[in-house]
Coordinates of C-alpha atoms and ligand atoms in Angstrom, one line a residue:
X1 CA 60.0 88.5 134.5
X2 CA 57.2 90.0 136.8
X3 CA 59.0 93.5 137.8
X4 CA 56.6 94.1 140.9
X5 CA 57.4 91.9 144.1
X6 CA 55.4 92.0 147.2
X7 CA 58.6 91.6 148.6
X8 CA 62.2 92.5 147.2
X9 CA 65.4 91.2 149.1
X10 CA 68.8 92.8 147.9
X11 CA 71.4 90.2 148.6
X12 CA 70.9 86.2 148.6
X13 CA 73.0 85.7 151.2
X14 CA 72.9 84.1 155.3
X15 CA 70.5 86.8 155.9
X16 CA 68.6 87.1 152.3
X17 CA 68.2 83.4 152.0
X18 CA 66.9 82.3 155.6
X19 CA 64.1 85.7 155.5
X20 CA 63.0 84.6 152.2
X21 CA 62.8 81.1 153.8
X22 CA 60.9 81.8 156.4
X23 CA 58.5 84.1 155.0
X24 CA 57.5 81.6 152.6
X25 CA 57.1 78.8 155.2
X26 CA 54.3 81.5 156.5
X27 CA 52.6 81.5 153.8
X28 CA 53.7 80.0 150.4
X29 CA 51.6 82.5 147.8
X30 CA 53.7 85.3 148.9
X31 CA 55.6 86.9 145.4
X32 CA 59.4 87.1 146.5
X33 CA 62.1 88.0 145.0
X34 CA 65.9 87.9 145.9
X35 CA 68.1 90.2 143.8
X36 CA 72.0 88.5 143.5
X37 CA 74.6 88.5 141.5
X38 CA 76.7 85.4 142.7
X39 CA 76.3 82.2 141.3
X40 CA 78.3 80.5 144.4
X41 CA 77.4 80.9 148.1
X42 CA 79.9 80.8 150.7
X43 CA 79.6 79.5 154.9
X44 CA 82.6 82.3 155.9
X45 CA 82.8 81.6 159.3
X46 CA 84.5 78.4 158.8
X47 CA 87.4 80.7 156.6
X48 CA 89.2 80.9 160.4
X49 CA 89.2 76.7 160.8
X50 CA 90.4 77.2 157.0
X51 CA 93.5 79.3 158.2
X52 CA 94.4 76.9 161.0
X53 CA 94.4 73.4 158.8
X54 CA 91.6 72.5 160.0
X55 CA 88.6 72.7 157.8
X56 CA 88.5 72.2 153.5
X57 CA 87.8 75.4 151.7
X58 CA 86.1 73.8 149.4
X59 CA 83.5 72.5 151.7
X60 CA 82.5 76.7 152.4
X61 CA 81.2 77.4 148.8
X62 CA 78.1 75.6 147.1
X63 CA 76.3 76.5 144.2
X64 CA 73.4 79.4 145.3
X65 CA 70.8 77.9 143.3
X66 CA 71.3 74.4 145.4
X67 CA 69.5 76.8 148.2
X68 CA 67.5 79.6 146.6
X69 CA 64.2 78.7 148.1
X70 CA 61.8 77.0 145.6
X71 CA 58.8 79.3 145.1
X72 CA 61.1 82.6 144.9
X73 CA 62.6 84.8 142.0
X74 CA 66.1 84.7 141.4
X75 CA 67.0 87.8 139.7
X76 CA 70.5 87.2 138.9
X77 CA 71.8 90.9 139.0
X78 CA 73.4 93.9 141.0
X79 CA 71.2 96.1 142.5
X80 CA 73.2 99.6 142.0
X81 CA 70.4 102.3 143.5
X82 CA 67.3 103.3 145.7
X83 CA 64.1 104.8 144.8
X84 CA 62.4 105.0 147.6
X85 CA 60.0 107.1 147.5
X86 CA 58.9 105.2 144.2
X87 CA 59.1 102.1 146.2
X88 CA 61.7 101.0 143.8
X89 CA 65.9 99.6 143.3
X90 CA 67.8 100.0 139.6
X91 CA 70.0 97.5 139.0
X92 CA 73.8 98.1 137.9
X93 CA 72.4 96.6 134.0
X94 CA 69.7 99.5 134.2
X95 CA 66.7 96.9 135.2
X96 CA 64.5 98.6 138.1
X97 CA 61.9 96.7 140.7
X98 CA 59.8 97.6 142.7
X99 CA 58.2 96.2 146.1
X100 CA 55.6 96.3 148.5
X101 CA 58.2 95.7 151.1
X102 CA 62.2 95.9 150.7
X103 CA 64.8 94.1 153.0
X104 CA 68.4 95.3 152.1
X105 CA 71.0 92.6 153.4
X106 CA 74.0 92.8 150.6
X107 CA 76.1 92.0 153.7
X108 CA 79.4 94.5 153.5
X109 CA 82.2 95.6 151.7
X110 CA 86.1 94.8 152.5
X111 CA 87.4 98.1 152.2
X112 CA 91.2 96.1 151.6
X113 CA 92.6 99.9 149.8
X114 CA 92.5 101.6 152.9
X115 CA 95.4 100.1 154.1
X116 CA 98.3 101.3 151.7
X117 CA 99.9 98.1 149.8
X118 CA 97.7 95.6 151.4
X119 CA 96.0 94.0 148.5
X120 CA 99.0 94.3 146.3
X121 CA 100.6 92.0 148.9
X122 CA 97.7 89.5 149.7
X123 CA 98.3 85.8 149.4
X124 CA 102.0 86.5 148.8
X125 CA 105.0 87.9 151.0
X126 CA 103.9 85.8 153.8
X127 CA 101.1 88.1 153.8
X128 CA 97.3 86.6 154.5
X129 CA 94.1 87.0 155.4
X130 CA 90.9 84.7 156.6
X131 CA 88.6 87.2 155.4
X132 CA 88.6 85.9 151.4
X133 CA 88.1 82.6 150.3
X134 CA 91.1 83.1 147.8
X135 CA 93.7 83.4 150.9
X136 CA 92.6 81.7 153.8
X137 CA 94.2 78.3 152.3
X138 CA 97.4 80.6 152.4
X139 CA 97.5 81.6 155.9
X140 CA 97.1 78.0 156.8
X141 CA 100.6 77.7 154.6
X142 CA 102.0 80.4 156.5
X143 CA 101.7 79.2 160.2
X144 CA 102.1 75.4 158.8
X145 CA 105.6 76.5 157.7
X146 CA 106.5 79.2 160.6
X147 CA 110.4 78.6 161.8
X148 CA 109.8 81.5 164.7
X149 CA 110.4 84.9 164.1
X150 CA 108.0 87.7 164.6
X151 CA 104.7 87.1 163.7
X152 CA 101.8 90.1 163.7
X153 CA 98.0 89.7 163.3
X154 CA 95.6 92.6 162.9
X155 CA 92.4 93.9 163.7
X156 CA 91.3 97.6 162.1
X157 CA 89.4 100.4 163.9
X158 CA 86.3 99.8 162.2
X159 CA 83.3 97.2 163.0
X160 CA 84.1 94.0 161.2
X161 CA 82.6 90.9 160.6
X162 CA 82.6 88.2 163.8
X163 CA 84.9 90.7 165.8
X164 CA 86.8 87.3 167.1
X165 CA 87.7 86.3 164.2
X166 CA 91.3 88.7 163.8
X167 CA 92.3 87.2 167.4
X168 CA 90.9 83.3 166.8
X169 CA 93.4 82.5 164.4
X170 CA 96.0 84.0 166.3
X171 CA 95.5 81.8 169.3
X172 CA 95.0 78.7 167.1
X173 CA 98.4 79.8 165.3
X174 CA 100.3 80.2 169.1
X175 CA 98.8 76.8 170.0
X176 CA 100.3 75.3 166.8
X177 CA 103.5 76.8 166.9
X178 CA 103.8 75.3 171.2
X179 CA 102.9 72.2 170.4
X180 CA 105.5 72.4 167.3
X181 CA 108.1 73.2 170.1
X182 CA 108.8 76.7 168.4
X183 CA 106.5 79.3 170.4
X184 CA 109.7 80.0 172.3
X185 CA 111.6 81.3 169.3
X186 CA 108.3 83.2 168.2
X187 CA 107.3 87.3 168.7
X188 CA 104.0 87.5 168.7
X189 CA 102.5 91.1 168.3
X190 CA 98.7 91.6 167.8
X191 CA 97.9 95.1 166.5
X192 CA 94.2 96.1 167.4
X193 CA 92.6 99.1 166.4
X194 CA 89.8 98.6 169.3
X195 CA 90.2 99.5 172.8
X196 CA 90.5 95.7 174.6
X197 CA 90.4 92.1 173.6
X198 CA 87.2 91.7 173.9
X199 CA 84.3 94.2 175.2
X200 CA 82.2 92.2 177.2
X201 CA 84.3 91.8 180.8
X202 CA 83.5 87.9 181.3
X203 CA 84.9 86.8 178.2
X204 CA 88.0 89.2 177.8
X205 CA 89.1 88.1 181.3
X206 CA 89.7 84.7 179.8
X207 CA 90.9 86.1 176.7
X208 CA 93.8 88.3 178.4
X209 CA 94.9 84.6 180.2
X210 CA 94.9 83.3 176.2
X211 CA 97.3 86.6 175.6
X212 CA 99.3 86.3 178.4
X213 CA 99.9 82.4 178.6
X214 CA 101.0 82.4 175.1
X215 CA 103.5 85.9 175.4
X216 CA 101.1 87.8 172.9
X217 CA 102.3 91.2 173.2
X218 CA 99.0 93.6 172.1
X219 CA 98.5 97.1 171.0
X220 CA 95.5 98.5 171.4
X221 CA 94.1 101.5 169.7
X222 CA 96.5 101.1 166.7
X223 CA 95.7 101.8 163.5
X224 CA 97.3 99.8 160.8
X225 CA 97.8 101.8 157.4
X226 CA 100.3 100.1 155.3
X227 CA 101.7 96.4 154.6
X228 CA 105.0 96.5 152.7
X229 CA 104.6 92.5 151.7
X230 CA 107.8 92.7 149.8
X231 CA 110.1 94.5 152.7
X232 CA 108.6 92.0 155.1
X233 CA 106.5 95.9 156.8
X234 CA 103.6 96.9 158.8
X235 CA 103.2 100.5 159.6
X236 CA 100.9 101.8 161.7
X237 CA 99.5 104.7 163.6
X238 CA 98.3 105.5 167.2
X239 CA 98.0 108.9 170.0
X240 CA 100.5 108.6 172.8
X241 CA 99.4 109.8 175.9
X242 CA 99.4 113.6 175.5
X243 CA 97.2 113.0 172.1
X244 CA 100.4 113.3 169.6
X245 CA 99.9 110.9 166.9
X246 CA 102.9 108.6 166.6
X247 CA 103.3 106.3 163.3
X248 CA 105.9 103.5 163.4
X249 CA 106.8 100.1 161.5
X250 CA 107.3 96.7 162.1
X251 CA 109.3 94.0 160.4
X252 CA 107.4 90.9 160.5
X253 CA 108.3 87.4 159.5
X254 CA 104.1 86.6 158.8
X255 CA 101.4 88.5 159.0
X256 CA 97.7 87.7 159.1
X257 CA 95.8 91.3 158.7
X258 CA 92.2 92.4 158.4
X259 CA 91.1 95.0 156.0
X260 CA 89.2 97.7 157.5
X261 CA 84.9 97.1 156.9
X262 CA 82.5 99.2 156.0
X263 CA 78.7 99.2 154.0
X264 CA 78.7 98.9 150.4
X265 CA 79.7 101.7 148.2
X266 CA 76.2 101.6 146.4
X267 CA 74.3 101.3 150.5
X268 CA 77.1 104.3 151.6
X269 CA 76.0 106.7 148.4
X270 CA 72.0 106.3 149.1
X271 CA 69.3 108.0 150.7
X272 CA 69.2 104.5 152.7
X273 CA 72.6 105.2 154.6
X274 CA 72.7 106.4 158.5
X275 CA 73.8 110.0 157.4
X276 CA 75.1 110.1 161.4
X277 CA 77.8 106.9 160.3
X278 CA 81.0 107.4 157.6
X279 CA 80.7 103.8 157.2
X280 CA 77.2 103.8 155.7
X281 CA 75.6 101.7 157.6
X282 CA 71.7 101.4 156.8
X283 CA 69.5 103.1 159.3
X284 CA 67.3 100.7 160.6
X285 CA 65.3 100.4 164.5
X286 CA 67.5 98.4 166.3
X287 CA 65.0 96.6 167.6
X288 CA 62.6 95.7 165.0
X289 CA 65.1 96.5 162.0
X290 CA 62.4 98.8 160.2
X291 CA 64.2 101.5 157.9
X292 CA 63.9 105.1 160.4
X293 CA 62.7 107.4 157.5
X294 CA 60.9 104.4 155.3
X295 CA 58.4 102.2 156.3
X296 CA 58.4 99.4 154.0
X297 CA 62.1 99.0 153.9
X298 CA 64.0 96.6 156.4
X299 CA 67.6 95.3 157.0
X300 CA 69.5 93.5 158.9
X301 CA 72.6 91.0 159.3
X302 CA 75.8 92.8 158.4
X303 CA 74.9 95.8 156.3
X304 CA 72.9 97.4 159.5
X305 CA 73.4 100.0 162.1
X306 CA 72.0 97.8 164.5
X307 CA 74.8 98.1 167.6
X308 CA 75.9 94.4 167.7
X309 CA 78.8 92.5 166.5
X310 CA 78.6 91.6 162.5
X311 CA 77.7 87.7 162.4
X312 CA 75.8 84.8 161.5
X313 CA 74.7 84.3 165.0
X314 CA 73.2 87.7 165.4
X315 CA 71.6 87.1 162.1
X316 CA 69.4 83.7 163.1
X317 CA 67.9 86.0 166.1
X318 CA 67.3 89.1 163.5
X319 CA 65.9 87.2 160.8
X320 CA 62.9 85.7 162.7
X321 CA 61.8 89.7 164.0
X322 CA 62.2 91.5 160.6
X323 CA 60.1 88.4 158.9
X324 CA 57.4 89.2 161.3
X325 CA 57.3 92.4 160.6
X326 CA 57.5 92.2 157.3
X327 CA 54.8 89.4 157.2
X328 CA 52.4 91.7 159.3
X329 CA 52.8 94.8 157.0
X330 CA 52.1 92.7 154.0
X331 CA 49.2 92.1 155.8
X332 CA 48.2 95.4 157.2
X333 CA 49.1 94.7 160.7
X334 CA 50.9 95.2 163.2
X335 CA 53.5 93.3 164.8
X336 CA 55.5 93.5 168.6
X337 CA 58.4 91.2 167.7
X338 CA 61.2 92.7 168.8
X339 CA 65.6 91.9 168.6
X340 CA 67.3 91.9 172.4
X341 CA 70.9 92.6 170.5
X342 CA 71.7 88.9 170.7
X343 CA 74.9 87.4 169.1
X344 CA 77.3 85.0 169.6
X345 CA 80.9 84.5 168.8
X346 CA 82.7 81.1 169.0
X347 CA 86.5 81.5 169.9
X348 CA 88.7 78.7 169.7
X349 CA 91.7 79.4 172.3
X350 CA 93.5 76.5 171.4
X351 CA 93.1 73.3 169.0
X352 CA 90.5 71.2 170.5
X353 CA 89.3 74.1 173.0
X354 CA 86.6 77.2 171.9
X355 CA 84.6 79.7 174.1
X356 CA 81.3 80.3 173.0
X357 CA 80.8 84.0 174.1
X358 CA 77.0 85.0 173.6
X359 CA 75.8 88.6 174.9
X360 CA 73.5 91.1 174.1
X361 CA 72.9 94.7 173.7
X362 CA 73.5 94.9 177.2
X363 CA 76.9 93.4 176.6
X364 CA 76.4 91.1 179.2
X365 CA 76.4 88.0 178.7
X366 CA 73.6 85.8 177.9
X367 CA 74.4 81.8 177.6
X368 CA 72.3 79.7 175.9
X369 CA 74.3 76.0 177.6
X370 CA 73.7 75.5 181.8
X371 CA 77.5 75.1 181.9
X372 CA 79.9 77.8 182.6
X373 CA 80.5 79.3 178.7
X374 CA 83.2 81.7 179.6
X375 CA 85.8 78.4 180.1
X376 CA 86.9 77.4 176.9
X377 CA 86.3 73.8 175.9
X378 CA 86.1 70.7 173.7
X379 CA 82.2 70.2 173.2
X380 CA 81.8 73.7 171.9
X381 CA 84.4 73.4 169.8
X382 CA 82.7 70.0 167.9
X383 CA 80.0 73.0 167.9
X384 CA 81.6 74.9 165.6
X385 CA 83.6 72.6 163.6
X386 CA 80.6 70.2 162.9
X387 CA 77.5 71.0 164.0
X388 CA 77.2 74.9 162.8
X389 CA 78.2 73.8 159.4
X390 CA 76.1 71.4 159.4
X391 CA 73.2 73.7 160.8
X392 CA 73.8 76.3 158.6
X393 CA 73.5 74.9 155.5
X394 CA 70.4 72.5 156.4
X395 CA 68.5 74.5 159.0
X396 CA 69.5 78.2 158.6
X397 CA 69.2 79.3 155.4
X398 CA 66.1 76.5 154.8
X399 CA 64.3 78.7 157.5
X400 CA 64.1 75.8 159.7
X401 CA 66.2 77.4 162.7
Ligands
FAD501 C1 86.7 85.0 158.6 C2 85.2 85.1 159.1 C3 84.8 84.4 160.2 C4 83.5 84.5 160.7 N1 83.2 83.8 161.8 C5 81.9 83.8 162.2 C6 81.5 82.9 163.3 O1 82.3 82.2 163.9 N2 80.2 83.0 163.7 C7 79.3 83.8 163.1 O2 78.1 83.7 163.4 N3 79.6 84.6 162.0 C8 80.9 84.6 161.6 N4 81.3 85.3 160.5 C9 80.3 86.4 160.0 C10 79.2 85.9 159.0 O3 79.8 85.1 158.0 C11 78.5 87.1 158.5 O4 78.0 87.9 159.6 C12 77.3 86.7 157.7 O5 77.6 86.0 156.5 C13 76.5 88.0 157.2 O6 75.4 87.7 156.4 P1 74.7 88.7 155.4 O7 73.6 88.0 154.8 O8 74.6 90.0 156.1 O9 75.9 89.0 154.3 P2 76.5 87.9 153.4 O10 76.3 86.5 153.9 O11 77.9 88.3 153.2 O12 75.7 88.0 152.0 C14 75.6 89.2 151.3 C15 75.1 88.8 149.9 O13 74.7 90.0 149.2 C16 75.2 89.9 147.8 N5 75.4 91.3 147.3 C17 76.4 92.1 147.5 N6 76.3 93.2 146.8 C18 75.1 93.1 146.1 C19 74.4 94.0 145.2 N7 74.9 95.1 144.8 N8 73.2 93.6 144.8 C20 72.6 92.4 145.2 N9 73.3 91.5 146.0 C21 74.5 91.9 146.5 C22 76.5 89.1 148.0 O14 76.8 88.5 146.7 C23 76.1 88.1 149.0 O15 75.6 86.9 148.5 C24 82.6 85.3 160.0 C25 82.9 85.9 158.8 C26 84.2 85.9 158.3 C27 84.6 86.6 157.1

């Protein structure tokens, strides 16, 4: 196999595939290549429909070479380290690359041994998580077979991937458990490691109705640092008012946690990483998603330090900007595209009901439908449950939207 690419992408994933789409429905002779492990390719966001009965897990993972664009180089291995300066990656089998220009989207790493006993417990206990295709069948098991008792969802302290996502299934579980006839007999505690429910004001007042009307008791600014799946324990940490920090537990009867997020180990350890940011994050422009100290490498989608929510969303407005500047570099020019911060994060409040929150780097928000989007309703969730899949797989990652 060739070992020089015009252009390299690590990671063939929402991000790798639809760039490498689009830049060859620019221009078709461009030499691409898309470094990646994973024989299988999964549509996550549908993981929290998963949890709540209401999408098949099976339907989320295809085979990647069904949609590795034709025309492009699969190199099926891990990329382990940067050369930049030599314009060149080394893979994890010893195997190096090198590239004209270099977009870095591995996506990021589950960092599920930071909280103490968590993975140990996972999938068992009554003990689950959307975020892995293994488990989200099992939290729809756990809310499906709920009798009442107290029932705690998560949310760590770090950025995460679709920040709704810890809270969605929450609501969806409250609105199964009342129309069940058992919400009475049911504590519900939600355990957040961020400040509020939501941080852009429009949407989070209609969240904190969500909370309220379904007796969601939350604590914010926690930080969750063990499960204990088989003594049925969370523990946790937070400052009380005069700084001290306080740790405590909690006996739970199900619990639906998220592991704390952060870049890839191999992004984290090189000379690519945001040396400003513990969690690693590649230090790109936010606006145009070039790499700060090195011009011919690029990222975006999950792995950046782009200030916006982690999703797939954010990632249909980024890919279309770093393509163009990719596509004029290649050609020695210049381009102006530039990203506004958009992203979008669909939150189902009830079965049947979802609030499309979109906003921007303003965090204000910024609607793409002429209806009121901060209402919660049944169009938007058909949105999510059929048309986004649907999109995704045909339109997004073909480059086609
Ligand atoms: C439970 C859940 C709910 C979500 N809900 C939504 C939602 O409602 N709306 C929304 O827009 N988004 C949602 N998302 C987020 C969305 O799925 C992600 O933002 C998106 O998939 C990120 O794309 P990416 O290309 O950055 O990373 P990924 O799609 O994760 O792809 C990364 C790729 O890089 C590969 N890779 C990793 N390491 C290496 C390496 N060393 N070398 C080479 N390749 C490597 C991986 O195998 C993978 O294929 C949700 C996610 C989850 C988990």
């Amino acid at each position: 196999m060739q070992q020089h690419h015009q252009i390299l992408i690590v990671g063939g994933g929402n991000a790798g595939l639809s760039a490498a789409s689009q830049l060859l429905r620019k221009d078709k002779s461009l030499k691409i290549a898309i470094i990646e492990p994973s024989e299988k390719h999964y549509y996550q966001p549908a993981w929290t429909l998963v949890g709540a009965g209401e999408f098949d897990i099976a339907a989320t993972e295809r085979n990647e070479a069904d949609y590795m664009p034709k025309g492009v180089s699969w190199i099926k291995a891990r990329v382990a380290s940067f050369q930049p300066e030599q314009s060149q990656v080394t893979c994890s089998d010893g195997s190096t690359y090198t590239y004209d220009a270099l977009l870095v989207v591995p996506g990021l790493q589950l960092d599920w041994h930071k909280i103490k006993g968590f993975k140990e417990t996972l999938g068992k206990n009554s003990v689950s998580s959307n975020y892995s295709f293994e488990t989200a069948p099992y939290t729809w098991e756990m809310i499906k077979n709920f009798k009442g008792g107290v029932a705690i969802f998560t949310n760590p302290t770090t950025p995460v991937k679709c920040g709704g996502a810890p809270h969605k299934i929450m609501y969806l579980a409250c609105d199964y458990w009342r129309k069940q006839g058992i919400l009475d007999k049911c504590e519900v505690h939600y355990i957040s490691g961020a400040g509020a429910i939501f941080a852009v004001k429009e949407f989070a007042e209609t969240l904190e109705g969500v909370v309220a009307n379904n007796k969601i008791i939350p604590h914010y600014l926690h930080n969750v640092t063990e499960i204990d799946g088989p003594n049925h324990s969370i523990s946790y940490e937070y400052k009380d008012k005069d700084g001290n920090m306080v740790k405590e537990s909690m006996k739970f009867d199900l619990c639906h946690a998220v592991p704390p997020q952060s870049a890839p180990d191999f992004i984290k350890e090189s000379p690519l990483a945001d040396p400003a940011q513990p969690l690693g994050w590649v230090e790109v422009d936010q606006y145009t998603f070039r790499h700060k100290r090195f011009a011919n490498v690029y990222s975006c989608g999950d792995v950046s330090n782009a200030p916006i929510s982690k999703t797939g969303a954010a990632i249909r407005k980024q890919v279309p900007v770093v393509v163009e500047h990719i596509f004029a570099q290649i050609n020695q020019q210049q381009s102006n595209a530039k990203y506004d911060g958009y992203t979008a994060c669909p939150i189902p409040t009830a079965y049947g009901k979802l609030m499309l929150a979109e906003f921007d780097y303003s965090n204000k928000p910024k609607m793409s439908f002429p209806i009121d989007q901060t209402k919660p309703r049944w169009s938007m969730w058909i949105l999510k449950k059929y048309v986004l899949p649907w999109l995704y797989w045909n339109r997004i990652l073909t480059g086609k939207a």
